[in-house]
CSV table of C-alpha atoms in Angstrom, one decimal:
chain,number,residue,atom,x,y,z
A,18,MET,CA,158.9,94.3,140.9
A,19,ALA,CA,156.8,93.6,144.1
A,20,ARG,CA,155.3,96.7,145.7
A,21,ILE,CA,154.4,97.5,149.3
A,22,ARG,CA,150.6,97.6,149.9
A,23,SER,CA,148.3,98.0,152.8
A,24,ILE,CA,145.6,95.7,154.1
A,25,LYS,CA,142.6,96.8,156.1
A,26,PRO,CA,141.2,94.9,159.1
A,27,GLU,CA,137.9,94.7,157.3
A,28,PHE,CA,139.5,92.2,154.9
A,29,PHE,CA,139.2,89.5,157.5
A,30,THR,CA,135.5,90.1,158.2
A,31,SER,CA,134.4,90.5,154.6
A,32,LEU,CA,131.7,87.9,153.7
A,33,THR,CA,132.8,88.0,150.1
A,34,ILE,CA,136.4,87.2,151.1
A,35,ALA,CA,135.2,84.5,153.5
A,36,ASP,CA,133.5,82.7,150.6
A,37,GLN,CA,136.8,82.3,148.8
A,38,PRO,CA,139.1,79.3,149.4
A,39,LEU,CA,142.1,80.0,151.5
A,40,SER,CA,144.4,79.7,148.5
A,41,ALA,CA,142.4,82.3,146.6
A,42,ARG,CA,142.5,84.7,149.6
A,43,LEU,CA,146.3,84.6,149.6
A,44,THR,CA,146.5,84.9,145.9
A,45,PHE,CA,144.2,88.0,146.1
A,46,ILE,CA,146.5,89.6,148.6
A,47,GLY,CA,149.5,88.6,146.6
A,48,LEU,CA,148.0,90.2,143.5
A,49,TRP,CA,148.1,93.6,145.2
A,50,THR,CA,151.9,93.4,145.2
A,51,TYR,CA,151.9,92.0,141.7
A,52,VAL,CA,149.9,94.6,139.9
A,53,ASP,CA,151.2,98.1,139.0
A,54,ASP,CA,150.2,101.3,140.8
A,55,ASN,CA,147.1,101.4,138.7
A,56,GLY,CA,146.0,98.0,140.0
A,57,VAL,CA,146.5,96.2,136.7
A,58,GLY,CA,148.9,93.4,135.6
A,59,LEU,CA,149.3,90.7,133.0
A,60,ALA,CA,146.9,87.9,133.5
A,61,ASP,CA,149.5,85.2,133.0
A,62,PRO,CA,149.1,82.5,135.6
A,63,ARG,CA,152.8,81.6,135.3
A,64,LEU,CA,153.9,85.2,136.1
A,65,ILE,CA,151.4,85.4,139.0
A,66,ARG,CA,152.5,82.0,140.3
A,67,ALA,CA,156.2,83.2,140.2
A,68,SER,CA,155.3,86.4,142.0
A,69,VAL,CA,152.8,85.2,144.6
A,70,TRP,CA,153.9,81.6,145.2
A,71,PRO,CA,157.7,81.6,144.5
A,72,LEU,CA,158.6,79.0,147.2
A,73,GLU,CA,155.5,76.8,146.9
A,74,GLU,CA,156.6,73.3,145.7
A,75,ALA,CA,153.2,71.6,145.3
A,76,PRO,CA,153.0,70.1,141.9
A,77,ASP,CA,149.5,71.6,141.3
A,78,ILE,CA,150.4,75.1,142.3
A,79,LEU,CA,150.1,76.5,138.7
A,80,GLN,CA,146.7,74.9,138.2
A,81,ARG,CA,145.6,76.2,141.6
A,82,THR,CA,146.7,79.7,140.7
A,83,ARG,CA,144.5,79.5,137.6
A,84,GLU,CA,141.6,78.3,139.7
A,85,ASP,CA,142.2,81.1,142.2
A,86,LEU,CA,142.0,83.7,139.4
A,87,GLN,CA,138.8,82.2,138.2
A,88,SER,CA,137.3,82.2,141.6
A,89,LEU,CA,138.3,85.9,142.3
A,90,HIS,CA,137.0,86.8,138.9
A,91,ALA,CA,133.6,85.1,139.5
A,92,ALA,CA,133.3,87.0,142.8
A,93,ARG,CA,134.1,90.3,141.0
A,94,LEU,CA,137.1,90.8,143.2
A,95,VAL,CA,139.2,91.1,140.1
A,96,THR,CA,138.4,91.5,136.4
A,97,LEU,CA,140.0,89.4,133.7
A,98,TYR,CA,139.9,91.1,130.3
A,99,GLU,CA,141.7,91.9,127.1
A,100,ALA,CA,143.1,95.3,126.0
A,101,SER,CA,145.6,96.2,123.3
A,102,GLY,CA,146.1,92.5,122.5
A,103,LYS,CA,147.1,91.6,126.1
A,104,ALA,CA,145.4,89.4,128.7
A,105,LEU,CA,145.1,91.6,131.8
A,106,VAL,CA,143.9,91.3,135.4
A,107,ALA,CA,142.6,94.4,137.4
A,108,VAL,CA,141.9,94.5,141.1
A,109,SER,CA,138.4,95.8,141.6
A,110,ASN,CA,137.9,99.1,143.4
A,111,TRP,CA,141.6,99.6,143.5
A,112,SER,CA,141.7,103.3,144.3
A,113,GLU,CA,139.3,102.8,147.2
A,114,HIS,CA,141.5,100.3,149.0
A,115,GLN,CA,145.0,101.3,148.0
A,116,LYS,CA,146.4,104.8,148.4
A,117,VAL,CA,149.6,104.9,146.4
A,118,SER,CA,152.1,107.6,147.1
A,119,HIS,CA,153.8,109.0,144.0
A,120,PRO,CA,152.3,106.4,141.7
A,121,ARG,CA,154.2,105.4,138.6
A,122,LYS,CA,152.7,105.9,135.1
A,123,PRO,CA,150.2,103.2,134.3
A,124,ARG,CA,151.4,100.6,131.9
A,125,TYR,CA,147.9,99.2,131.0
A,126,PRO,CA,144.4,100.6,131.0
A,127,ARG,CA,141.8,99.6,133.6
A,128,PRO,CA,138.7,97.8,132.4
A,129,GLU,CA,136.6,101.0,132.6
A,130,GLU,CA,139.2,102.8,130.4
A,131,VAL,CA,139.0,100.3,127.5
A,132,PRO,CA,137.2,101.8,124.5
A,133,ASN,CA,133.8,100.1,123.9
A,134,GLY,CA,134.3,98.1,127.1
A,135,PRO,CA,136.9,95.4,127.9
A,136,SER,CA,136.7,92.1,126.0
A,137,THR,CA,136.5,89.2,128.5
A,138,PRO,CA,138.2,86.0,127.6
A,139,SER,CA,135.7,83.3,126.7
A,140,ASP,CA,137.1,80.9,129.2
A,141,GLN,CA,137.6,83.7,131.8
A,142,ASP,CA,141.1,82.3,132.4
A,143,SER,CA,143.3,83.6,129.7
A,144,CYS,CA,143.5,85.4,126.5
A,145,GLU,CA,145.3,84.8,123.2
A,146,PRO,CA,148.0,87.0,121.9
A,147,PRO,CA,147.3,89.3,118.9
A,148,GLU,CA,147.2,87.4,115.5
A,149,GLY,CA,150.7,86.4,114.6
A,150,SER,CA,152.3,87.4,117.9
A,151,GLY,CA,152.5,83.8,119.3
A,152,LYS,CA,155.9,82.3,118.6
A,153,ALA,CA,155.8,78.8,117.4
A,154,PRO,CA,158.2,76.2,118.9
A,155,GLU,CA,161.6,76.3,117.3
A,156,GLY,CA,161.9,74.0,114.4
A,157,LEU,CA,158.2,73.2,114.0
A,158,GLN,CA,157.5,72.9,110.3
A,159,SER,CA,153.8,72.9,109.6
A,160,PRO,CA,152.2,72.9,113.0
A,161,PRO,CA,149.2,73.0,114.7
A,162,GLU,CA,145.7,74.6,121.8
A,163,THR,CA,142.0,74.8,127.1
A,164,LEU,CA,139.6,76.6,127.7
A,165,ARG,CA,134.1,77.8,125.9
A,166,PRO,CA,132.2,79.0,123.0
A,167,GLU,CA,131.1,76.7,120.4
A,168,GLN,CA,131.1,77.1,116.6
A,169,GLY,CA,128.1,76.9,114.4
A,170,ALA,CA,128.0,75.1,111.0
A,171,GLY,CA,130.3,76.3,108.3
A,172,SER,CA,134.0,76.5,107.6
A,173,ARG,CA,136.5,76.6,110.5
A,174,GLU,CA,138.2,79.5,108.7
A,175,GLN,CA,135.2,81.7,109.3
A,176,GLY,CA,136.5,82.1,112.9
A,177,ALA,CA,135.4,81.2,116.4
A,178,GLY,CA,133.1,84.2,116.9
A,179,LYS,CA,130.1,82.3,115.7
A,180,ARG,CA,130.4,79.5,118.2
A,181,GLY,CA,127.4,79.1,120.5
A,182,GLU,CA,124.9,81.0,118.3
A,183,SER,CA,122.9,78.1,116.9
A,184,GLU,CA,124.6,74.9,118.0
A,185,PRO,CA,122.8,72.8,120.7
A,186,PRO,CA,125.0,70.9,123.1
A,187,ALA,CA,125.5,67.3,122.1
A,188,SER,CA,124.1,64.5,124.2
A,189,ASP,CA,126.4,62.1,126.1
A,190,ASP,CA,127.3,58.8,124.4
A,191,ASP,CA,126.9,55.6,126.2
A,192,PRO,CA,129.4,54.0,126.0
A,193,PRO,CA,131.7,56.9,125.2
A,194,ARG,CA,133.1,57.1,121.7
A,195,THR,CA,136.6,55.8,121.2
A,196,ASP,CA,137.7,58.8,119.1
A,197,VAL,CA,136.4,61.3,121.7
A,198,GLU,CA,138.0,59.4,124.6
A,199,ARG,CA,141.3,59.3,122.8
A,200,VAL,CA,141.5,63.1,122.4
A,201,CYS,CA,140.3,63.7,126.0
A,202,ARG,CA,142.7,61.3,127.5
A,203,HIS,CA,145.6,62.7,125.5
A,204,LEU,CA,144.9,66.3,126.7
A,205,ALA,CA,144.5,65.0,130.3
A,206,ASP,CA,147.8,63.2,130.0
A,207,VAL,CA,149.6,66.2,128.7
A,208,LEU,CA,148.2,68.5,131.4
A,209,GLU,CA,149.2,65.9,134.1
A,210,LYS,CA,152.7,65.6,132.6
A,211,SER,CA,153.1,69.4,132.7
A,212,GLY,CA,152.7,69.3,136.5
A,213,SER,CA,149.0,70.2,136.8
A,214,LYS,CA,146.5,68.1,138.7
A,215,ARG,CA,145.0,65.5,136.3
A,216,PRO,CA,141.6,66.9,135.2
A,217,THR,CA,138.4,64.9,135.3
A,218,ILE,CA,137.1,64.0,131.8
A,219,SER,CA,133.6,65.3,132.2
A,220,ALA,CA,130.5,65.3,130.0
A,221,LYS,CA,131.4,68.8,128.9
A,222,TRP,CA,134.9,67.7,127.9
A,223,ARG,CA,133.3,64.9,125.8
A,224,ASN,CA,130.7,67.1,124.3
A,225,ASP,CA,133.2,69.8,123.3
A,226,THR,CA,135.5,67.2,121.8
A,227,ARG,CA,132.6,65.5,119.8
A,228,LEU,CA,131.5,68.9,118.4
A,229,MET,CA,135.1,69.6,117.3
A,230,LEU,CA,135.4,66.3,115.5
A,231,ASP,CA,131.9,66.1,114.1
A,232,ARG,CA,130.9,69.7,113.3
A,233,ASP,CA,134.3,71.3,112.8
A,234,GLY,CA,135.8,68.5,110.8
A,235,VAL,CA,138.9,68.2,112.9
A,236,THR,CA,140.4,64.7,112.8
A,237,VAL,CA,141.6,62.9,115.9
A,238,ASP,CA,145.2,63.1,114.7
A,239,GLN,CA,144.9,66.8,114.0
A,240,ALA,CA,143.4,67.4,117.5
A,241,ILE,CA,146.2,65.5,119.2
A,242,ALA,CA,148.8,67.2,117.1
A,243,ALA,CA,147.3,70.6,118.0
A,244,ILE,CA,147.5,69.7,121.7
A,245,ASP,CA,151.1,68.7,121.4
A,246,TRP,CA,152.0,71.9,119.4
A,247,ALA,CA,150.3,74.2,121.9
A,248,HIS,CA,152.0,72.6,124.9
A,249,ALA,CA,155.4,72.9,123.3
A,250,ASP,CA,154.8,76.7,123.1
A,251,ASN,CA,155.6,78.9,126.0
A,252,PHE,CA,152.4,81.0,125.6
A,253,TRP,CA,149.8,78.5,124.5
A,254,GLN,CA,150.7,75.8,127.1
A,255,ALA,CA,149.2,78.0,129.8
A,256,HIS,CA,145.9,78.4,127.9
A,257,ILE,CA,145.0,75.2,126.2
A,258,LEU,CA,143.5,73.5,129.3
A,259,SER,CA,140.2,72.0,128.0
A,260,PRO,CA,138.6,70.8,124.7
A,261,ALA,CA,136.5,73.9,124.6
A,262,LYS,CA,139.5,76.1,124.5
A,263,LEU,CA,141.3,73.8,122.0
A,264,ARG,CA,138.2,74.0,119.8
A,265,ASP,CA,137.8,77.7,120.1
A,266,LYS,CA,141.5,78.5,119.3
A,267,TYR,CA,142.2,75.7,116.8
A,268,ASP,CA,142.2,77.9,113.7
A,269,THR,CA,144.4,80.5,115.4
A,270,LEU,CA,146.9,77.9,116.4
A,271,ARG,CA,146.9,76.5,112.9
A,272,ARG,CA,147.5,79.9,111.3
A,273,GLN,CA,150.2,80.8,113.7
A,274,ALA,CA,151.9,77.4,113.1
A,275,MET,CA,151.8,77.8,109.3
A,276,ARG,CA,153.0,81.4,109.5
A,277,SER,CA,156.0,80.3,111.6
A,278,GLN,CA,156.8,77.6,109.1
A,279,ARG,CA,156.8,80.2,106.2
A,280,GLN,CA,159.0,82.6,108.2
A,281,ALA,CA,161.5,79.9,109.1
A,282,GLY,CA,161.6,78.2,105.7
A,283,PRO,CA,161.1,74.5,105.1
A,284,ASN,CA,164.7,73.5,105.1
A,285,THR,CA,165.5,75.3,108.4
A,286,ALA,CA,162.4,74.1,110.1
A,287,SER,CA,162.7,70.5,109.2
A,288,ARG,CA,166.5,70.3,109.9
A,289,ASP,CA,166.0,70.7,113.7
A,290,MET,CA,162.8,68.6,114.0
A,291,THR,CA,162.5,65.1,115.3
A,292,ASP,CA,160.6,62.5,113.3
A,293,GLU,CA,157.8,62.7,115.8
A,294,GLU,CA,157.5,66.5,115.5
A,295,ILE,CA,157.5,66.3,111.7
A,296,THR,CA,154.7,63.7,111.8
A,297,ASP,CA,152.6,65.8,114.2
A,298,ALA,CA,153.2,68.9,112.0
A,299,ASN,CA,152.1,67.1,108.9
A,300,ARG,CA,148.9,65.7,110.6
A,301,PHE,CA,148.0,69.2,111.9
A,302,ALA,CA,148.5,70.9,108.6
């Protein structure tokens, strides 16, 4: 439920605010009515877009909302973090700028209240749900996610926490590799089809994809199947926006997909699947 908030004249003369794009400034103001009386809310771009930009019909509004959150986070106007398995956004210096009369009980902790400090999402855009909480698309049998860390040598099952420790960035290929381009183009196509502005396939996209294929041992078909699985899921479709995120969350997606298959049972899962979905599921597994 939206809340009435106050805005100070100093907002319009703040140099920090002036450095933000106009869209981010409006999103920032809108966040004040979105967060609870403790200045905290769920960091789901879809929910924020629905609350702050309900009548905006631009096809790239969801992507723009994500970018606004990133810009505000980088400027330290908000903090994106994880607590209790949830991705959260907190407006900085909340109590200094908003005097809430009869505040409701906080639903989520502020960053400074998180034991051992808040965990910041690696992509500073979104967080994954707790293990097993993501619900796989209905009927997906043996399934298979965008967004920075990189994994060192070793089994993918060892987790994503070791990425970036000892792995140097790969150099650009000239001409670009066909397998790398195929994965990058597929992800860009899926994002564009979902209504987002088509992303640029950058050197970083290619490097992250190459590392996933060469160092992690993920095949092209598995990577594409993982992208399709993630973007058929209500949670993951908002988070798998780049090869870096796909690589970082690949094992989590795979485990959740296989867990969903076991819970549904092979006969129930396969009965409602299309031939294409079954093929993608088999490639991913």
